[in-house]
Backbone as numpy.savetxt, mean C-alpha at the origin, in Angstrom:
# Nx Ny Nz CAx CAy CAz Cx Cy Cz
2.05 -4.03 1.67 1.04 -4.05 0.66 0.96 -5.47 0.13
-0.26 -5.96 0.03 -0.51 -7.31 -0.44 -1.30 -7.23 -1.74
-0.85 -7.96 -2.74 -1.56 -8.05 -4.02 -1.88 -9.53 -4.23
-3.17 -9.85 -4.18 -3.55 -11.26 -4.22 -3.07 -11.92 -2.94
-2.18 -12.90 -3.09 -1.60 -13.58 -1.92 -0.15 -13.20 -1.69
0.37 -12.29 -2.52 1.79 -11.93 -2.46 2.02 -10.63 -1.71
2.99 -10.64 -0.80 3.41 -9.41 -0.12 4.35 -8.69 -1.08
3.95 -7.50 -1.51 4.73 -6.75 -2.50 5.66 -5.73 -1.85
5.30 -5.25 -0.66 6.11 -4.25 0.04 5.69 -4.20 1.50
6.58 -3.69 2.34 6.23 -3.53 3.74 6.85 -2.23 4.25
6.31 -1.74 5.35 6.79 -0.49 5.94 6.42 -0.47 7.41
7.08 0.39 8.15 6.77 0.62 9.56 6.43 2.10 9.72
5.38 2.37 10.48 4.99 3.77 10.68 5.90 4.47 11.67
5.93 5.79 11.56 6.63 6.57 12.56 5.66 6.88 13.70
6.05 7.71 14.64 5.21 8.00 15.81 3.87 8.63 15.43
3.81 9.32 14.29 2.56 9.97 13.89 1.69 9.06 13.03
2.17 7.85 12.72 1.40 6.93 11.89 1.68 7.05 10.41
2.63 7.88 10.04 3.00 8.08 8.64 4.00 7.02 8.21
3.89 6.60 6.97 4.86 5.63 6.45 5.14 5.91 4.98
6.30 5.46 4.54 6.68 5.49 3.14 6.98 4.06 2.75
6.45 3.65 1.61 6.61 2.27 1.17 7.35 2.25 -0.16
8.53 1.64 -0.19 9.28 1.49 -1.42 8.94 0.14 -2.03
8.35 0.16 -3.21 7.93 -1.08 -3.86 8.93 -1.57 -4.89
10.06 -0.89 -5.01 11.06 -1.32 -5.97 10.63 -0.98 -7.39
11.26 -1.64 -8.38 10.94 -1.34 -9.77 9.50 -1.72 -10.12
8.92 -0.96 -11.03 7.54 -1.22 -11.48 7.55 -2.35 -12.51
7.47 -3.58 -12.02 7.46 -4.75 -12.89 6.03 -5.16 -13.20
5.87 -6.06 -14.16 4.53 -6.53 -14.51 3.88 -7.28 -13.35
4.69 -7.93 -12.50 4.11 -8.65 -11.36 3.55 -7.69 -10.32
3.97 -6.43 -10.35 3.41 -5.40 -9.47 2.30 -4.63 -10.18
2.55 -4.22 -11.42 1.58 -3.38 -12.12 0.28 -4.10 -12.46
0.35 -5.36 -12.86 -0.87 -6.09 -13.24 -1.89 -6.12 -12.11
-1.52 -6.54 -10.89 -2.52 -6.53 -9.82 -2.93 -5.12 -9.39
-2.02 -4.15 -9.48 -2.40 -2.77 -9.16 -3.48 -2.27 -10.11
-3.27 -2.49 -11.40 -4.23 -2.04 -12.41 -5.55 -2.79 -12.31
-5.52 -4.01 -11.79 -6.74 -4.82 -11.63 -7.38 -4.63 -10.26
-6.91 -3.64 -9.49 -7.45 -3.35 -8.15 -7.42 -4.57 -7.24
-6.32 -5.32 -7.27 -6.18 -6.51 -6.45 -5.22 -6.31 -5.28
-4.87 -5.07 -4.98 -3.90 -4.80 -3.92 -4.57 -4.09 -2.75
-4.02 -4.31 -1.57 -4.53 -3.65 -0.37 -3.39 -3.47 0.62
-3.55 -2.47 1.46 -2.62 -2.27 2.57 -3.21 -3.01 3.76
-2.39 -3.81 4.41 -2.84 -4.60 5.55 -2.02 -4.18 6.77
-2.71 -3.83 7.85 -2.04 -3.45 9.09 -2.00 -4.68 9.99
-0.80 -5.16 10.25 -0.64 -6.36 11.07 -0.11 -5.95 12.45
-1.02 -5.56 13.30 -0.70 -5.21 14.68 -1.95 -5.45 15.51
-1.81 -5.50 16.80 -2.99 -5.59 17.65 -3.78 -4.30 17.50
-5.08 -4.41 17.28 -5.89 -3.22 17.08 -5.85 -2.29 18.28
-5.66 -2.85 19.48 -5.57 -2.02 20.69 -4.35 -1.10 20.64
-3.34 -1.47 19.87 -2.18 -0.59 19.72 -2.54 0.67 18.94
-3.59 0.58 18.12 -4.07 1.75 17.37 -5.03 2.59 18.20
-5.87 1.90 18.97 -6.88 2.58 19.78 -7.26 1.65 20.93
-7.08 2.08 22.16 -7.32 1.24 23.34 -8.75 0.72 23.40
-9.71 1.43 22.82 -11.10 0.97 22.85 -11.33 -0.24 21.95
-10.33 -0.60 21.15 -10.45 -1.76 20.26 -9.84 -3.02 20.86
-9.54 -3.01 22.16 -8.86 -4.13 22.81 -9.62 -5.45 22.65
-10.94 -5.42 22.65 -11.71 -6.66 22.56 -12.05 -7.04 21.12
-11.65 -6.22 20.16 -11.99 -6.47 18.76 -10.90 -7.32 18.12
-11.30 -8.32 17.37 -10.34 -9.13 16.62 -10.51 -8.83 15.14
-9.47 -9.05 14.40 -9.53 -8.81 12.96 -8.28 -8.10 12.49
-8.30 -7.70 11.24 -7.17 -7.04 10.61 -7.66 -5.77 9.91
-6.93 -4.70 10.04 -7.26 -3.48 9.32 -6.73 -3.59 7.89
-7.58 -3.36 6.91 -7.16 -3.37 5.51 -7.76 -2.18 4.79
-7.09 -1.75 3.74 -7.58 -0.66 2.90 -7.17 -0.94 1.46
-8.08 -0.75 0.51 -7.71 -0.96 -0.90 -6.69 0.08 -1.33
-5.87 -0.27 -2.30 -4.87 0.64 -2.85 -5.42 1.19 -4.15
-5.34 2.49 -4.31 -5.83 3.16 -5.51 -4.66 3.74 -6.27
-4.56 3.44 -7.55 -3.52 3.99 -8.40 -3.93 5.40 -8.80
-3.11 6.39 -8.49 -3.46 7.79 -8.75 -3.05 8.26 -10.13
-2.15 7.56 -10.79 -1.75 7.96 -12.14 -0.44 7.33 -12.54
-0.22 7.28 -13.83 1.03 6.76 -14.37 1.60 7.80 -15.33
2.88 8.09 -15.19 3.56 9.00 -16.09 4.33 8.14 -17.07
4.05 8.27 -18.34 4.70 7.43 -19.35 6.15 7.78 -19.56
6.57 8.93 -19.05 7.95 9.35 -19.24 8.17 10.05 -20.56
7.11 10.26 -21.35 7.27 10.88 -22.66 7.36 12.40 -22.58
6.96 12.97 -21.44 7.01 14.43 -21.29 8.21 14.84 -20.49
8.05 15.91 -19.73 9.18 16.43 -18.95 9.33 15.73 -17.61
8.36 14.85 -17.26 8.43 14.13 -15.99 9.46 13.03 -16.02
9.68 12.42 -14.88 10.70 11.38 -14.79 10.16 10.00 -15.14
8.86 9.87 -15.34 8.27 8.58 -15.65 8.00 7.79 -14.40
7.09 6.83 -14.47 6.82 5.97 -13.34 5.43 6.19 -12.77
5.17 5.57 -11.63 3.87 5.69 -10.99 3.69 7.10 -10.46
2.50 7.64 -10.67 2.21 8.97 -10.16 2.03 8.95 -8.65
1.48 7.89 -8.12 1.29 7.78 -6.69 0.24 6.75 -6.36
0.23 6.31 -5.14 -0.73 5.33 -4.66 -1.40 5.90 -3.43
-2.66 5.56 -3.25 -3.38 5.99 -2.05 -4.04 4.77 -1.43
-4.07 4.74 -0.11 -4.75 3.65 0.59 -5.72 4.24 1.57
């Protein structure tokens, strides 16, 4: 995950393309760009590895990151980010 010019987290997919990304503690350097919609997931691989018909295509796959919610920790929840979607 890239926020602005900073790599905030990285992950590797499993055989089905699923991944889990641990971003560490929710610091202001992470939350500020997330709340300002400045983060995106960037796939750094040859596009042909995703789909053979993309062998002649150049570029990078990117998707914006959407903050799904924040739990303040004031209720019965554990607090923290509710989740991220890309």
